[in-house]
Coordinates of C-alpha atoms in Angstrom, one line a residue:
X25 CA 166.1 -59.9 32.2
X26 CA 169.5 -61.2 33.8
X27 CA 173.0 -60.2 32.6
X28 CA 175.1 -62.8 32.1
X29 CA 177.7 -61.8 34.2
X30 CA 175.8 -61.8 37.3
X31 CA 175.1 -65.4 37.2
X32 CA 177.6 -68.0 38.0
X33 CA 176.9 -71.3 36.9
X34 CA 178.2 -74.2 39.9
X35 CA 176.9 -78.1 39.0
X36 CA 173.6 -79.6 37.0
X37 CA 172.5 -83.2 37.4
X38 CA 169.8 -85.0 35.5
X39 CA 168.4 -87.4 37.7
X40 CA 166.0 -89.8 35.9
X41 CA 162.3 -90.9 37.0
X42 CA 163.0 -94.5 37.8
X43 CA 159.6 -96.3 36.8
X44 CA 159.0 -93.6 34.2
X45 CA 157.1 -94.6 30.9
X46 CA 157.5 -91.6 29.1
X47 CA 161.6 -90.6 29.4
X48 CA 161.0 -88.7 32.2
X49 CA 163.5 -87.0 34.3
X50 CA 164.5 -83.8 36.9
X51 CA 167.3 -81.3 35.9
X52 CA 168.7 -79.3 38.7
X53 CA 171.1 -76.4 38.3
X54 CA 172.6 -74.6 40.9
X55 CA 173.9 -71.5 40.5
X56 CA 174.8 -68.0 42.4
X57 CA 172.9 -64.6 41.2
X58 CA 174.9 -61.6 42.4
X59 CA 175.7 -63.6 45.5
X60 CA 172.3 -65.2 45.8
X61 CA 173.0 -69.2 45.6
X62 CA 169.6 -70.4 43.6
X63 CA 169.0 -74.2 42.9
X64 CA 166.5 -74.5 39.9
X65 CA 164.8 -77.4 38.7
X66 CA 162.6 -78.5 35.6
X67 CA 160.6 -81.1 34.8
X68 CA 157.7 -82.8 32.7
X69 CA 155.9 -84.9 34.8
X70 CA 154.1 -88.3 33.1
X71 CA 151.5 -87.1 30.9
X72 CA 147.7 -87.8 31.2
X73 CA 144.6 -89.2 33.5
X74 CA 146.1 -92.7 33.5
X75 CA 149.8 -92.0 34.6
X76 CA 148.6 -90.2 37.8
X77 CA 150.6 -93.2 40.4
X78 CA 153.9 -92.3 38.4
X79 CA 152.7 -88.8 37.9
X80 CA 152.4 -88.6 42.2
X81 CA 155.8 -90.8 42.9
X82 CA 157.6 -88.2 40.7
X83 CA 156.3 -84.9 42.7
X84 CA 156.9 -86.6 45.7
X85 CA 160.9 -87.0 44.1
X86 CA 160.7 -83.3 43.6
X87 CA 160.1 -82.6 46.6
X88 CA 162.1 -84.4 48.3
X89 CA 165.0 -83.0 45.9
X90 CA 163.6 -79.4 46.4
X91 CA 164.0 -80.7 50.5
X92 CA 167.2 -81.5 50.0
X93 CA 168.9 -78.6 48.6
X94 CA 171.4 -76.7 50.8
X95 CA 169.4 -74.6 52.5
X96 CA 171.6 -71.7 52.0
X97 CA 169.9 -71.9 48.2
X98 CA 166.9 -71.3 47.1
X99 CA 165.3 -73.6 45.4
X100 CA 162.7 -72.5 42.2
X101 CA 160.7 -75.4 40.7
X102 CA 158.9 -75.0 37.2
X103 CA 157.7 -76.9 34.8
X104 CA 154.9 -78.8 33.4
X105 CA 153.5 -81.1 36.3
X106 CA 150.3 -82.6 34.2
X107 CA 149.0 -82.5 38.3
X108 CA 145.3 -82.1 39.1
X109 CA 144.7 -80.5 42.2
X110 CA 143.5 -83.5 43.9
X111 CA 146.9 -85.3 43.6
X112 CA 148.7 -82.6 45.0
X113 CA 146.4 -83.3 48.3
X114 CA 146.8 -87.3 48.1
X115 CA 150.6 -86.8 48.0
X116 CA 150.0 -85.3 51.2
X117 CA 150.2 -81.5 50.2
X118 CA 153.1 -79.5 49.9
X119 CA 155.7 -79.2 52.4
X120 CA 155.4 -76.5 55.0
X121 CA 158.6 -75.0 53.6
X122 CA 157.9 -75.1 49.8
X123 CA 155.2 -72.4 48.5
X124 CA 153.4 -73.0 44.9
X125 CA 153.8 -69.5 43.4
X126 CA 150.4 -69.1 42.0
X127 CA 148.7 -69.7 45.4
X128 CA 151.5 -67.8 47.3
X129 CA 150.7 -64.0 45.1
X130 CA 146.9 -64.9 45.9
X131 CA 145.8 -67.7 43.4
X132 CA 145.8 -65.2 40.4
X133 CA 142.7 -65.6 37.9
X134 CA 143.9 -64.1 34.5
X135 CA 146.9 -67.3 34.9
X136 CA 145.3 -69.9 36.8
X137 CA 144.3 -72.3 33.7
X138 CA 147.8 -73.2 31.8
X139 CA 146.1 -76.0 29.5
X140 CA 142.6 -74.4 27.7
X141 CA 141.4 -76.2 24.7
X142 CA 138.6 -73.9 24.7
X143 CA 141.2 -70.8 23.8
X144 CA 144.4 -73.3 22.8
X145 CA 143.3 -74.7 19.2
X146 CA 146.8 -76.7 19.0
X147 CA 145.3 -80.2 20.0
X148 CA 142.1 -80.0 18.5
X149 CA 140.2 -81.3 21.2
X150 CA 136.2 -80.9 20.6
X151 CA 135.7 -81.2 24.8
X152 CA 136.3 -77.7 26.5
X153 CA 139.0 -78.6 29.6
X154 CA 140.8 -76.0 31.5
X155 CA 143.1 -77.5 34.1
X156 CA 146.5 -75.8 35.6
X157 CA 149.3 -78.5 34.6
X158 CA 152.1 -75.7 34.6
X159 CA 153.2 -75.1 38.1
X160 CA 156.6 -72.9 40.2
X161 CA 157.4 -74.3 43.4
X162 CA 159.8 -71.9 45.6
X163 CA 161.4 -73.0 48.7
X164 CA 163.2 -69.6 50.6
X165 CA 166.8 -70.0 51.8
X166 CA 166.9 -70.4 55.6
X167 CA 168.6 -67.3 56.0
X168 CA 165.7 -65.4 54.9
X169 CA 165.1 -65.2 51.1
X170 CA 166.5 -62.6 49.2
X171 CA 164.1 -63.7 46.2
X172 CA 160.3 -63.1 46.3
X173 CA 158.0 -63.9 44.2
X174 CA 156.4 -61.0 42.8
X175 CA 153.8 -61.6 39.7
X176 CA 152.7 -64.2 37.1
X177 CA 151.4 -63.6 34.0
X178 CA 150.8 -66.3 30.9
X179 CA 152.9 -66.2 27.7
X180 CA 152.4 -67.7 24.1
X181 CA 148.9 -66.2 24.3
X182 CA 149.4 -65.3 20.7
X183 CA 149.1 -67.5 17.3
X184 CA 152.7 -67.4 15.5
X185 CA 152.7 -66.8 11.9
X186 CA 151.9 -70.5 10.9
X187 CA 148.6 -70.1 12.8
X188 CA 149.5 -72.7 15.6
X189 CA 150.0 -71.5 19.3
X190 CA 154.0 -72.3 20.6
X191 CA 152.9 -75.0 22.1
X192 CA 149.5 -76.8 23.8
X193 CA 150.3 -75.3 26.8
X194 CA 150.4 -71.7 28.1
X195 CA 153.9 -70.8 29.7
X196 CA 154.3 -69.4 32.6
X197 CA 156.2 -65.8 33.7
X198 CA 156.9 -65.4 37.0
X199 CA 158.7 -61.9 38.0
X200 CA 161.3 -62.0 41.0
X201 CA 162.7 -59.8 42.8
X202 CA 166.0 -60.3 44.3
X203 CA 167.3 -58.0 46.7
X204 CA 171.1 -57.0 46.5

């Protein structure tokens, strides 16, 4: 939980995916956390096997916008990436500089698959897939991070009332700490 008053919104910009087929774009907010200056972005990155080109250009603008921040910031990334391991690795990896959380606490079994239509009914897809789509990038301030990573867990691991899962996806939790 945050309080409000701790949190002191500075500037967004929505920058949009230029070649994007799908209304695709990158929100970043910057903002200072009891001193702490954060830049935090969100995405949806082109959907599905056949927009993996525009799916690739778009991390590789994420990146380079993550890259870009002040570097008195740090920079959290989440969102839904639609990226299959092997395009991470084709774009080159990720930068030295910028950690993907789930790897970073130890590559966590009990959240690695984000997309399961074996245990997500919402699609109704007969074929039993389990890929890890939703991803959190986190790039330290150069001073030395006062924000670690601590733990991930899934969420919407529960059917609501209508029967349906929130959404396709599971989300993601990821626990910080921030030192004062």
């Amino acid at each position: 939980m945050l309080k409000k008053s701790r949190v002191k919104f500075k500037s967004q910009e929505i920058i949009p995916f230029p070649n994007t087929k799908m209304m695709r774009n990158l929100l970043c907010v910057h903002v200072s956390v009891s001193g702490n200056e954060l830049c935090l972005m969100t995405s949806h990155l082109e959907s599905t096997r056949g927009h993996a080109e525009e799916r690739m250009n778009q991390l590789k603008m994420v990146l380079k916008k993550m890259q870009e921040a002040p570097e008195s910031a740090t920079v959290i990334f989440a969102g839904d990436t639609n990226l299959r391991d092997q395009e991470v690795t084709k774009c080159g990896g990720l930068p030295n500089n910028i950690l993907d959380v789930w790897e970073f606490l130890g590559k966590p079994k009990h959240c690695q698959y984000t997309w399961d239509t074996q245990m997500n009914s919402n699609l109704g897809i007969a074929a039993s897939c389990k890929l890890r789509f939703d991803r959190i990038f986190f790039r330290a301030a150069a001073e030395g991070s006062h924000i670690i990573p601590r733990s991930l867990d899934l969420l919407g691991l529960e059917k609501l009332d209508c029967g349906r899962f929130p959404s396709d996806h599971w989300g993601l939790l990821c626990n910080l700490d921030v030192i004062l």
